[in-house]
Structures are given as C-alpha cells and as structure tokens.
Tab-separated table of C-alpha atoms in Angstrom:
chain	number	residue	atom	x	y	z
A	1	MET	CA	-112.045	-87.841	-81.487
A	2	ARG	CA	-109.184	-86.219	-83.422
A	3	PHE	CA	-105.910	-87.833	-84.416
A	4	ALA	CA	-104.224	-85.377	-82.055
A	5	ASP	CA	-106.130	-86.961	-79.152
A	6	ILE	CA	-104.285	-90.257	-79.727
A	7	PRO	CA	-100.700	-89.933	-78.464
A	8	VAL	CA	-99.333	-92.997	-80.282
A	9	HIS	CA	-99.518	-94.881	-83.613
A	10	ASP	CA	-98.243	-92.007	-85.775
A	11	SER	CA	-97.516	-94.221	-88.789
A	12	ILE	CA	-101.044	-95.630	-88.723
A	13	LYS	CA	-102.525	-92.152	-88.470
A	14	ASP	CA	-100.447	-91.122	-91.491
A	15	ARG	CA	-101.768	-94.099	-93.434
A	16	LEU	CA	-105.383	-93.311	-92.570
A	17	ARG	CA	-104.928	-89.652	-93.503
A	18	ALA	CA	-103.458	-90.636	-96.858
A	19	MET	CA	-106.476	-92.825	-97.601
A	20	ALA	CA	-108.913	-90.015	-96.893
A	21	ASP	CA	-106.903	-87.299	-98.628
A	22	SER	CA	-106.517	-89.360	-101.803
A	23	GLY	CA	-110.138	-90.457	-101.812
A	24	LYS	CA	-108.938	-94.067	-102.130
A	25	ILE	CA	-110.689	-95.415	-99.065
A	26	PRO	CA	-111.349	-99.162	-98.867
A	27	HIS	CA	-115.008	-99.936	-98.377
A	28	ALA	CA	-114.156	-102.318	-95.514
A	29	LEU	CA	-111.219	-101.600	-93.221
A	30	LEU	CA	-110.056	-103.583	-90.205
A	31	LEU	CA	-107.834	-102.258	-87.407
A	32	GLU	CA	-106.571	-105.380	-85.661
A	33	GLY	CA	-104.288	-106.004	-82.728
A	34	PRO	CA	-104.100	-106.514	-78.955
A	35	SER	CA	-106.752	-105.068	-76.697
A	36	GLY	CA	-106.125	-101.792	-74.932
A	37	THR	CA	-104.065	-100.196	-77.697
A	38	GLY	CA	-106.450	-97.547	-79.044
A	39	LYS	CA	-107.881	-99.228	-82.161
A	40	LEU	CA	-111.408	-97.890	-81.715
A	41	ALA	CA	-110.019	-94.422	-81.043
A	42	LEU	CA	-108.217	-94.616	-84.394
A	43	ALA	CA	-111.452	-95.711	-86.084
A	44	ARG	CA	-113.338	-92.806	-84.524
A	45	ALA	CA	-110.640	-90.292	-85.461
A	46	PHE	CA	-110.597	-91.620	-89.031
A	47	ALA	CA	-114.379	-91.319	-89.351
A	48	GLN	CA	-114.288	-87.757	-88.046
A	49	TYR	CA	-111.453	-86.895	-90.444
A	50	VAL	CA	-113.388	-88.291	-93.397
A	51	HIS	CA	-116.485	-86.282	-92.468
A	52	CYS	CA	-114.684	-83.073	-91.472
A	53	THR	CA	-115.419	-80.148	-93.813
A	54	ASP	CA	-112.369	-78.103	-92.853
A	55	ARG	CA	-109.375	-80.406	-92.369
A	56	GLN	CA	-106.322	-78.616	-91.017
A	57	ASN	CA	-102.696	-79.761	-90.711
A	58	GLY	CA	-103.530	-83.410	-91.234
A	59	ASP	CA	-106.366	-83.534	-88.730
A	60	SER	CA	-110.053	-82.795	-88.410
A	61	CYS	CA	-110.723	-79.216	-87.371
A	62	GLY	CA	-112.808	-80.061	-84.317
A	63	LYS	CA	-115.020	-77.032	-84.973
A	64	CYS	CA	-117.169	-77.687	-88.045
A	65	ALA	CA	-120.685	-79.057	-87.695
A	66	SER	CA	-119.548	-82.598	-88.528
A	67	CYS	CA	-116.775	-82.539	-85.914
A	68	ILE	CA	-119.118	-81.201	-83.259
A	69	GLN	CA	-121.594	-83.967	-84.052
A	70	HIS	CA	-118.842	-86.596	-83.872
A	71	LYS	CA	-117.794	-85.282	-80.481
A	72	ALA	CA	-121.380	-85.712	-79.288
A	73	PHE	CA	-121.672	-89.169	-80.935
A	74	SER	CA	-124.619	-87.856	-82.930
A	75	HIS	CA	-123.333	-87.627	-86.497
A	76	ILE	CA	-126.230	-88.733	-88.652
A	77	ASP	CA	-124.055	-90.609	-91.149
A	78	THR	CA	-122.013	-92.473	-88.529
A	79	HIS	CA	-123.390	-95.722	-87.153
A	80	TYR	CA	-121.905	-97.661	-84.255
A	81	VAL	CA	-122.202	-101.420	-83.854
A	82	PHE	CA	-120.962	-103.022	-80.649
A	83	PRO	CA	-121.684	-106.048	-78.444
A	84	VAL	CA	-124.796	-105.827	-76.301
A	85	SER	CA	-126.499	-108.130	-73.837
A	86	LYS	CA	-130.041	-109.407	-73.589
A	87	PRO	CA	-132.025	-108.119	-70.599
A	88	GLU	CA	-131.653	-110.397	-67.587
A	89	LYS	CA	-135.399	-110.780	-67.222
A	90	SER	CA	-137.740	-111.731	-70.018
A	91	SER	CA	-138.730	-108.793	-72.138
A	92	SER	CA	-140.279	-107.939	-75.479
A	93	VAL	CA	-136.752	-107.213	-76.718
A	94	SER	CA	-135.510	-110.736	-77.475
A	95	GLN	CA	-132.460	-109.588	-79.424
A	96	PRO	CA	-131.250	-106.082	-78.568
A	97	VAL	CA	-129.346	-103.821	-80.940
A	98	SER	CA	-126.700	-101.186	-80.351
A	99	THR	CA	-129.127	-98.266	-80.506
A	100	ASP	CA	-130.904	-99.698	-77.445
A	101	TYR	CA	-127.777	-98.826	-75.464
A	102	LEU	CA	-126.703	-95.698	-77.296
A	103	GLN	CA	-126.713	-93.459	-74.214
A	104	GLU	CA	-124.666	-95.968	-72.228
A	105	TRP	CA	-122.271	-96.195	-75.178
A	106	ARG	CA	-121.863	-92.417	-75.312
A	107	ASP	CA	-121.234	-92.261	-71.587
A	108	TYR	CA	-118.695	-95.066	-71.817
A	109	LEU	CA	-116.772	-93.533	-74.723
A	110	THR	CA	-116.654	-90.015	-73.335
A	111	GLY	CA	-113.056	-89.242	-72.426
A	112	ARG	CA	-111.917	-92.804	-73.157
A	113	THR	CA	-109.101	-93.657	-75.569
A	114	TYR	CA	-108.555	-97.329	-74.713
A	115	MET	CA	-111.479	-99.722	-74.814
A	116	ASP	CA	-112.029	-102.425	-72.206
A	117	TYR	CA	-114.491	-105.188	-73.033
A	118	GLU	CA	-114.701	-106.328	-69.398
A	119	ARG	CA	-115.624	-102.836	-68.245
A	120	TRP	CA	-118.193	-102.553	-71.030
A	121	THR	CA	-119.906	-105.723	-69.771
A	122	ASP	CA	-120.379	-103.981	-66.395
A	123	VAL	CA	-122.768	-101.585	-68.123
A	124	PHE	CA	-125.379	-104.321	-68.329
A	125	ARG	CA	-125.387	-105.041	-64.573
A	126	LYS	CA	-125.837	-108.694	-65.404
A	127	LYS	CA	-123.862	-111.459	-63.737
A	128	ASN	CA	-121.605	-113.302	-66.181
A	129	ALA	CA	-122.836	-111.139	-69.031
A	130	GLN	CA	-121.357	-112.069	-72.412
A	131	PRO	CA	-122.443	-109.317	-74.794
A	132	CYS	CA	-122.465	-110.156	-78.472
A	133	ILE	CA	-123.690	-108.774	-81.790
A	134	TYR	CA	-126.995	-110.420	-82.738
A	135	VAL	CA	-128.566	-110.963	-86.145
A	136	SER	CA	-131.075	-108.248	-85.242
A	137	GLU	CA	-128.131	-105.821	-85.498
A	138	SER	CA	-127.476	-106.808	-89.104
A	139	ASN	CA	-131.152	-106.376	-89.931
A	140	GLU	CA	-131.144	-102.908	-88.374
A	141	LEU	CA	-127.955	-102.003	-90.218
A	142	LEU	CA	-129.444	-103.053	-93.545
A	143	ARG	CA	-132.381	-100.735	-92.878
A	144	LYS	CA	-130.136	-97.780	-91.985
A	145	LEU	CA	-127.833	-98.202	-94.955
A	146	SER	CA	-130.709	-98.291	-97.417
A	147	PHE	CA	-131.091	-94.540	-96.926
A	148	SER	CA	-128.907	-92.003	-98.705
A	149	THR	CA	-126.289	-89.989	-96.873
A	150	HIS	CA	-127.591	-86.851	-95.205
A	151	ALA	CA	-124.652	-84.576	-94.454
A	152	SER	CA	-121.564	-86.077	-96.087
A	153	ASP	CA	-120.265	-88.188	-98.939
A	154	TYR	CA	-120.020	-91.350	-96.856
A	155	LYS	CA	-122.030	-93.314	-94.354
A	156	ILE	CA	-119.529	-94.862	-91.964
A	157	VAL	CA	-120.251	-97.964	-89.898
A	158	ILE	CA	-117.849	-98.387	-86.974
A	159	ILE	CA	-117.932	-101.931	-85.628
A	160	TRP	CA	-116.218	-102.617	-82.322
A	161	LEU	CA	-115.244	-106.270	-81.852
A	162	PRO	CA	-116.695	-107.883	-85.009
A	163	GLU	CA	-115.490	-111.208	-83.598
A	164	LYS	CA	-118.405	-110.973	-81.147
A	165	MET	CA	-120.957	-111.444	-83.935
A	166	ASN	CA	-123.013	-114.580	-83.807
A	167	VAL	CA	-123.068	-116.720	-86.944
A	168	GLU	CA	-126.337	-115.339	-88.289
A	169	ALA	CA	-125.205	-111.726	-87.867
A	170	ALA	CA	-121.840	-112.446	-89.496
A	171	ASN	CA	-123.436	-114.068	-92.524
A	172	LYS	CA	-125.696	-111.078	-93.098
A	173	LEU	CA	-122.779	-108.683	-92.672
A	174	LEU	CA	-120.862	-110.707	-95.246
A	175	LYS	CA	-123.434	-109.852	-97.877
A	176	MET	CA	-123.101	-106.139	-97.065
A	177	VAL	CA	-119.314	-106.351	-97.322
A	178	GLU	CA	-119.443	-108.362	-100.561
A	179	GLU	CA	-121.981	-106.035	-102.202
A	180	PRO	CA	-121.415	-102.673	-100.493
A	181	TYR	CA	-123.336	-99.514	-101.141
A	182	GLY	CA	-121.091	-97.078	-102.978
A	183	ASP	CA	-121.419	-94.472	-100.257
A	184	THR	CA	-120.813	-96.806	-97.300
A	185	LEU	CA	-117.568	-97.469	-95.421
A	186	PHE	CA	-117.089	-100.158	-92.794
A	187	VAL	CA	-114.375	-99.521	-90.204
A	188	MET	CA	-113.857	-102.361	-87.730
A	189	ALA	CA	-111.692	-102.680	-84.630
A	190	SER	CA	-110.848	-106.198	-83.483
A	191	ASP	CA	-108.944	-107.617	-80.498
A	192	ASN	CA	-109.065	-111.172	-81.830
A	193	PRO	CA	-109.332	-111.235	-85.646
A	194	LYS	CA	-108.891	-115.013	-85.751
A	195	LEU	CA	-112.500	-115.287	-84.548
A	196	ILE	CA	-113.934	-113.194	-87.380
A	197	LEU	CA	-115.806	-115.192	-90.001
A	198	PRO	CA	-113.041	-116.111	-92.512
A	199	THR	CA	-115.109	-115.087	-95.530
A	200	ILE	CA	-115.512	-111.608	-94.018
A	201	TYR	CA	-111.895	-111.368	-92.892
A	202	SER	CA	-110.598	-112.142	-96.383
A	203	ARG	CA	-112.538	-109.173	-97.792
A	204	LEU	CA	-111.170	-106.581	-95.372
A	205	GLN	CA	-108.200	-104.315	-95.881
A	206	ARG	CA	-106.258	-104.852	-92.681
A	207	ILE	CA	-104.036	-102.561	-90.646
A	208	ARG	CA	-102.094	-104.053	-87.758
A	209	VAL	CA	-102.135	-101.944	-84.588
A	210	GLY	CA	-99.247	-103.087	-82.424
A	211	ARG	CA	-98.879	-103.149	-78.655
A	212	LEU	CA	-97.974	-99.978	-76.802
A	213	SER	CA	-94.394	-99.651	-75.621
A	214	ASP	CA	-93.641	-100.352	-71.974
A	215	ALA	CA	-92.098	-96.886	-71.748
A	216	PHE	CA	-95.309	-95.240	-72.949
A	217	VAL	CA	-97.507	-97.245	-70.566
A	218	ALA	CA	-95.161	-96.556	-67.643
A	219	GLY	CA	-95.036	-92.867	-68.536
A	220	THR	CA	-98.834	-92.698	-68.536
A	221	LEU	CA	-98.950	-94.325	-65.095
A	222	THR	CA	-96.309	-92.009	-63.642
A	223	SER	CA	-98.262	-89.019	-64.990
A	224	MET	CA	-101.117	-90.301	-62.801
A	225	GLY	CA	-98.858	-90.070	-59.766
A	226	MET	CA	-97.466	-93.609	-59.597
A	227	ASP	CA	-93.938	-94.360	-58.438
A	228	GLN	CA	-91.579	-95.030	-61.366
A	229	THR	CA	-90.551	-98.486	-60.112
A	230	ASP	CA	-94.148	-99.611	-59.678
A	231	ALA	CA	-95.161	-98.098	-63.030
A	232	THR	CA	-92.352	-99.924	-64.835
A	233	ALA	CA	-93.336	-103.244	-63.240
A	234	ILE	CA	-97.013	-102.824	-64.129
A	235	ALA	CA	-96.190	-101.743	-67.685
A	236	HIS	CA	-94.114	-104.873	-68.224
A	237	LEU	CA	-96.882	-107.153	-66.952
A	238	ALA	CA	-99.506	-105.317	-69.039
A	239	GLU	CA	-97.740	-106.433	-72.246
A	240	GLY	CA	-98.496	-103.256	-74.138
A	241	SER	CA	-102.154	-102.932	-73.115
A	242	MET	CA	-103.217	-99.744	-71.387
A	243	THR	CA	-106.416	-101.366	-70.145
A	244	ALA	CA	-104.445	-104.215	-68.572
A	245	ALA	CA	-102.237	-101.646	-66.839
A	246	LEU	CA	-105.265	-99.792	-65.498
A	247	HIS	CA	-106.730	-103.105	-64.325
A	248	SER	CA	-103.565	-103.610	-62.301
A	249	LEU	CA	-104.184	-100.310	-60.553
A	250	GLU	CA	-107.702	-101.401	-59.667
A	251	THR	CA	-106.525	-104.768	-58.368
A	252	ALA	CA	-103.543	-103.434	-56.428
A	253	GLY	CA	-105.131	-104.682	-53.200
A	254	ASP	CA	-105.333	-108.225	-54.595
A	255	ASP	CA	-101.697	-108.083	-55.684
A	256	ALA	CA	-100.653	-106.902	-52.233
A	257	ALA	CA	-102.565	-109.823	-50.680
A	258	ARG	CA	-100.803	-112.299	-52.982
A	259	PHE	CA	-97.456	-110.750	-52.101
A	260	ASP	CA	-98.219	-111.147	-48.388
A	261	LEU	CA	-99.216	-114.789	-48.896
A	262	PHE	CA	-96.053	-115.475	-50.845
A	263	THR	CA	-93.688	-113.850	-48.356
A	264	ARG	CA	-95.419	-115.624	-45.473
A	265	LEU	CA	-95.034	-118.967	-47.253
A	266	MET	CA	-91.330	-118.404	-47.851
A	267	ARG	CA	-90.582	-117.247	-44.313
A	268	LEU	CA	-92.485	-120.088	-42.680
A	269	ALA	CA	-90.953	-122.624	-45.058
A	270	TYR	CA	-87.454	-121.350	-44.314
A	271	GLN	CA	-88.198	-121.678	-40.588
A	272	ARG	CA	-89.832	-125.112	-41.147
A	273	LYS	CA	-92.930	-124.198	-39.135
A	274	ILE	CA	-95.278	-126.965	-40.228
A	275	ALA	CA	-98.205	-126.018	-37.998
A	276	GLU	CA	-98.181	-122.428	-39.264
A	277	LEU	CA	-97.814	-123.640	-42.844
A	278	ARG	CA	-100.903	-125.780	-42.388
A	279	GLU	CA	-102.759	-122.625	-41.323
A	280	TRP	CA	-101.292	-120.803	-44.317
A	281	GLY	CA	-102.657	-123.473	-46.663
A	282	ALA	CA	-106.096	-123.282	-45.062
A	283	THR	CA	-106.111	-119.480	-45.376
A	284	LEU	CA	-105.255	-119.662	-49.062
A	285	SER	CA	-107.892	-122.333	-49.637
A	286	SER	CA	-110.554	-120.232	-47.904
A	287	LEU	CA	-110.118	-117.505	-50.560
A	288	GLY	CA	-111.729	-119.694	-53.201
A	289	ARG	CA	-110.499	-121.563	-56.241
A	290	GLU	CA	-110.057	-118.588	-58.566
A	291	LYS	CA	-107.931	-116.658	-56.084
A	292	GLU	CA	-105.847	-119.751	-55.367
A	293	ILE	CA	-105.151	-120.106	-59.093
A	294	LYS	CA	-104.172	-116.454	-59.374
A	295	PHE	CA	-101.892	-116.810	-56.363
A	296	TYR	CA	-99.982	-119.648	-58.020
A	297	ASP	CA	-99.724	-117.634	-61.241
A	298	TYR	CA	-98.272	-114.816	-59.145
A	299	ALA	CA	-95.879	-117.199	-57.376
A	300	VAL	CA	-94.485	-118.481	-60.691
A	301	ARG	CA	-93.838	-114.938	-61.879
A	302	PHE	CA	-92.264	-113.866	-58.601
A	303	ILE	CA	-89.910	-116.853	-58.491
A	304	ARG	CA	-88.739	-116.150	-62.022
A	305	GLU	CA	-88.297	-112.444	-61.303
A	306	ASN	CA	-86.171	-113.273	-58.264
A	307	PHE	CA	-83.947	-115.537	-60.305
A	308	VAL	CA	-83.428	-112.672	-62.768
A	309	TYR	CA	-82.843	-110.287	-59.856
A	310	ASN	CA	-79.664	-112.208	-59.058
A	311	PHE	CA	-78.109	-111.079	-62.345
A	312	GLY	CA	-77.914	-107.547	-60.982
A	313	ILE	CA	-79.348	-105.926	-64.113
A	314	PRO	CA	-82.202	-103.592	-63.042
A	315	GLU	CA	-83.297	-103.075	-66.655
A	316	ILE	CA	-84.571	-106.659	-66.896
A	317	SER	CA	-86.104	-106.858	-63.417
A	318	TYR	CA	-89.785	-105.999	-63.184
A	319	LEU	CA	-90.578	-105.916	-59.476
A	320	ASN	CA	-92.606	-103.213	-57.780
A	321	SER	CA	-91.111	-101.348	-54.835
A	322	SER	CA	-92.445	-103.740	-52.144
A	323	GLU	CA	-91.373	-106.808	-54.099
A	324	SER	CA	-87.964	-105.337	-54.790
A	325	GLN	CA	-87.365	-104.603	-51.123
A	326	PHE	CA	-88.233	-108.200	-50.166
A	327	SER	CA	-86.125	-109.625	-52.973
A	328	ARG	CA	-82.945	-107.939	-51.773
A	329	ASN	CA	-82.636	-110.645	-49.147
A	330	PHE	CA	-84.774	-113.384	-50.688
A	331	ALA	CA	-83.414	-113.615	-54.246
A	332	ARG	CA	-80.235	-115.397	-53.167
A	333	PHE	CA	-82.344	-118.437	-52.246
A	334	ILE	CA	-83.536	-118.802	-55.857
A	335	THR	CA	-80.765	-120.497	-57.780
A	336	GLU	CA	-80.112	-122.562	-60.865
A	337	ALA	CA	-80.541	-125.645	-58.673
A	338	ASN	CA	-84.117	-124.906	-57.605
A	339	VAL	CA	-85.721	-122.246	-59.801
A	340	GLU	CA	-87.311	-124.603	-62.324
A	341	LYS	CA	-88.304	-127.062	-59.610
A	342	LEU	CA	-90.108	-124.324	-57.690
A	343	VAL	CA	-91.843	-123.157	-60.864
A	344	GLU	CA	-92.930	-126.743	-61.492
A	345	VAL	CA	-94.312	-127.077	-57.943
A	346	PHE	CA	-96.418	-123.929	-58.302
A	347	THR	CA	-97.525	-124.774	-61.845
A	348	ASN	CA	-98.631	-128.263	-60.827
A	349	ALA	CA	-100.500	-126.837	-57.848
A	350	ARG	CA	-102.322	-124.445	-60.152
A	351	THR	CA	-103.325	-127.341	-62.400
A	352	ASP	CA	-104.520	-129.397	-59.429
A	353	ILE	CA	-106.588	-126.532	-57.995
A	354	ALA	CA	-108.143	-125.864	-61.403
A	355	GLY	CA	-109.028	-129.559	-61.530
A	356	ASN	CA	-111.024	-129.295	-58.271
A	357	ALA	CA	-108.411	-130.880	-56.000
A	358	ASN	CA	-108.686	-130.261	-52.258
A	359	GLY	CA	-107.069	-126.872	-51.696
A	360	LYS	CA	-105.866	-127.488	-48.151
A	361	ILE	CA	-104.079	-130.694	-49.165
A	362	VAL	CA	-102.541	-129.152	-52.295
A	363	ASN	CA	-101.373	-126.034	-50.454
A	364	LEU	CA	-99.754	-127.972	-47.610
A	365	ASP	CA	-98.013	-130.224	-50.122
A	366	VAL	CA	-96.651	-127.105	-51.836
A	367	ALA	CA	-95.398	-125.758	-48.508
A	368	ILE	CA	-93.527	-128.972	-47.689
A	369	LYS	CA	-91.893	-129.061	-51.111
A	370	VAL	CA	-90.852	-125.408	-50.738
A	371	ILE	CA	-89.154	-126.266	-47.431
A	372	LEU	CA	-86.979	-128.808	-49.207
A	373	LEU	CA	-86.285	-126.700	-52.306
A	374	LEU	CA	-85.223	-123.558	-50.439
A	375	LYS	CA	-82.255	-125.491	-49.025
A	376	GLN	CA	-80.951	-126.487	-52.488
C-alpha cells in the first residue's frame, strides 16, 4: 500500500511522511476516527514508507524488496495484530492468534482500502462471531519482538482495532508500550478509541482521521455506475463512511422493500382502508422484529426528508430516485402540523417492537394514527 493508493487524507499523509523523513517517529501511534475512512490503509502505507529503501516524491517506490514484500503482506519486520475468533467447535487452539488467520487476512486486505469489521467477521463462518484480540496475541507479540530486526531499522506492529483487546491482552500490551524496544514501532487504527484501555490511550501519539466528504463518497459510487441522485442519497446516509455506503449497495433490496411498505401504508391510510391496513400490519410483523425496527427507522427518516422536500431546496434533500418520484406528490401531506407527531408515532412503535410488544397490534395502531395525522 502506497500513499498514492489512498485518494484522500492528504494532510495526514504529509504528517506521516514528515515523521519518517525526520526520523522523529513516535514509538506508539494511533490513527483514530470513524469506521470506513481508510485508517488501516494509512497505517499500511506509513509502514511501507518507513521500510522503503528508495523513497521517491514523498512516497514509497513500490519496487524495492521491502515494498514488494509489503505488497505481498510478507515483510519480515512487519507484524499484524487483528481481532480473531475461536473455532466454533472445541479444538486444541483455545485462544487463537492473528498468524492463525494470516492467509485469510491477506485475502481480505488485497485490493481493499476501507476496512469493514462486519465483513471481517464473515471470514470465520461462525454465527454471531465476535472476534477479539486475546492475551495469547500479546504473548506471541512479546516473543516476536524479542528478536532483532532482519531487513530494516524498525520492526513495525500494525494493530487493527485495539479496542477489541480483552483486558488481559491490553494489560500486557501496556507494558510493551510503556517500555518499548528501541527498534519497535506500534501503529494502531481504531474506530472507537474510547474503548481502548485508558492507560494505553494516554501513551499514544494520536492523529484524528476524519469522515470522508459526501462528495467523495458519492463520486466513488457514481464511478461504479450508480445514478447521481441515488449516490448522493446513499453518501449522505453513510455519514462519511465508505463501508457504510457499500453496505447500502448490498442492502438495496431491503431498502426497496421498506420503501414499498411505507408507500403502501401511506396510500392505504389516505384511503382509510382498515381491512387492508390490518393485512399490512400482519405482513410487516411476519418479517421479524429486527426488520420491523429497521422499517420504523426508515419511516422516521423518510418523513423528515419529505418535510425538507417541501422547502424546494434540492441541495438539502437526500432522497433516491424512487423516493424522490413518490415525494413529488406525497410531501405536501407532511406539514408543520403533523411532522413531529408522525415521527413520534414511528419512534414509539420502534421502541415498543424492540420491547417485544405484539407486532400486529403495534403496526395496526400505527396505521390508525397515520390515518388521522395525514388529514392535519
């Protein structure tokens, strides 16, 4: 990974270059910020730049032996630490370490700039897997770092998601950070630094990696062939996370289903068709509790977007093409008199469903309240 492979975060790349060029590299560095913004890519590019033997124009050359090894994830003085999961069935490996999944890690990283923890958990083919970094990882790291460097001035440990360390692992890492080997650099990438052991966090030099711009995310999506209107809407909802935007592409079918449920609710409520609304509530309930909750989250957003639509300012409206077409006629029904009341109805329904209330009853109650509110 070269700096040139990362199309954003120029100021951060400049800062990392300056550290390496001056030789004033902190022994423990943390890149922190929202998920899906390229923090691990920056860590990888920095490690390759440090190890490169022929830096050119502020970047690693990509051709020397060190760069070739980094590209293959086989540089002998670079060690990766990342969350892993115990085998589903009992095994002699009670606490796995990163090297047990090194091939899967290489496959996952190849061609990937933005990391996705949820997708990484799929690697383990284990239902409800919650990978973490075990104390066995710290023990293995202590063993590796006891050896001298082989091909460069620094051994570099890249830790993805240090907040996933269990307490025992974090305490052992603390000792390594407090009393580092002179030739060892720790470079960490965290999505949620508040969960890092405070005594470790206080000893790290921190660089904030901000969210991606909506324009950049939308531009990436349009380069993949997406319609500009849809790309803009997805980018806004992704809140600066490329992985969240890509998730939206994968769940487009679910979003379309929620849109259909919403439009059906509004049309039937406007026509006051109670029998059909009862069927609508049963259909929604049959999808299961999680999908009901997500529907009501969607409904809250869509109501608010339709209220904004009435202002006639496209720049602040984030509807995809199908939603926008529906809203041309529907938005006029969402007014100052009912917008917050509708949001409250959907929010309360979400809370009730999450609290194991009967879905059919809750959904029908919502439908009846919508009938009354649409006339306000």
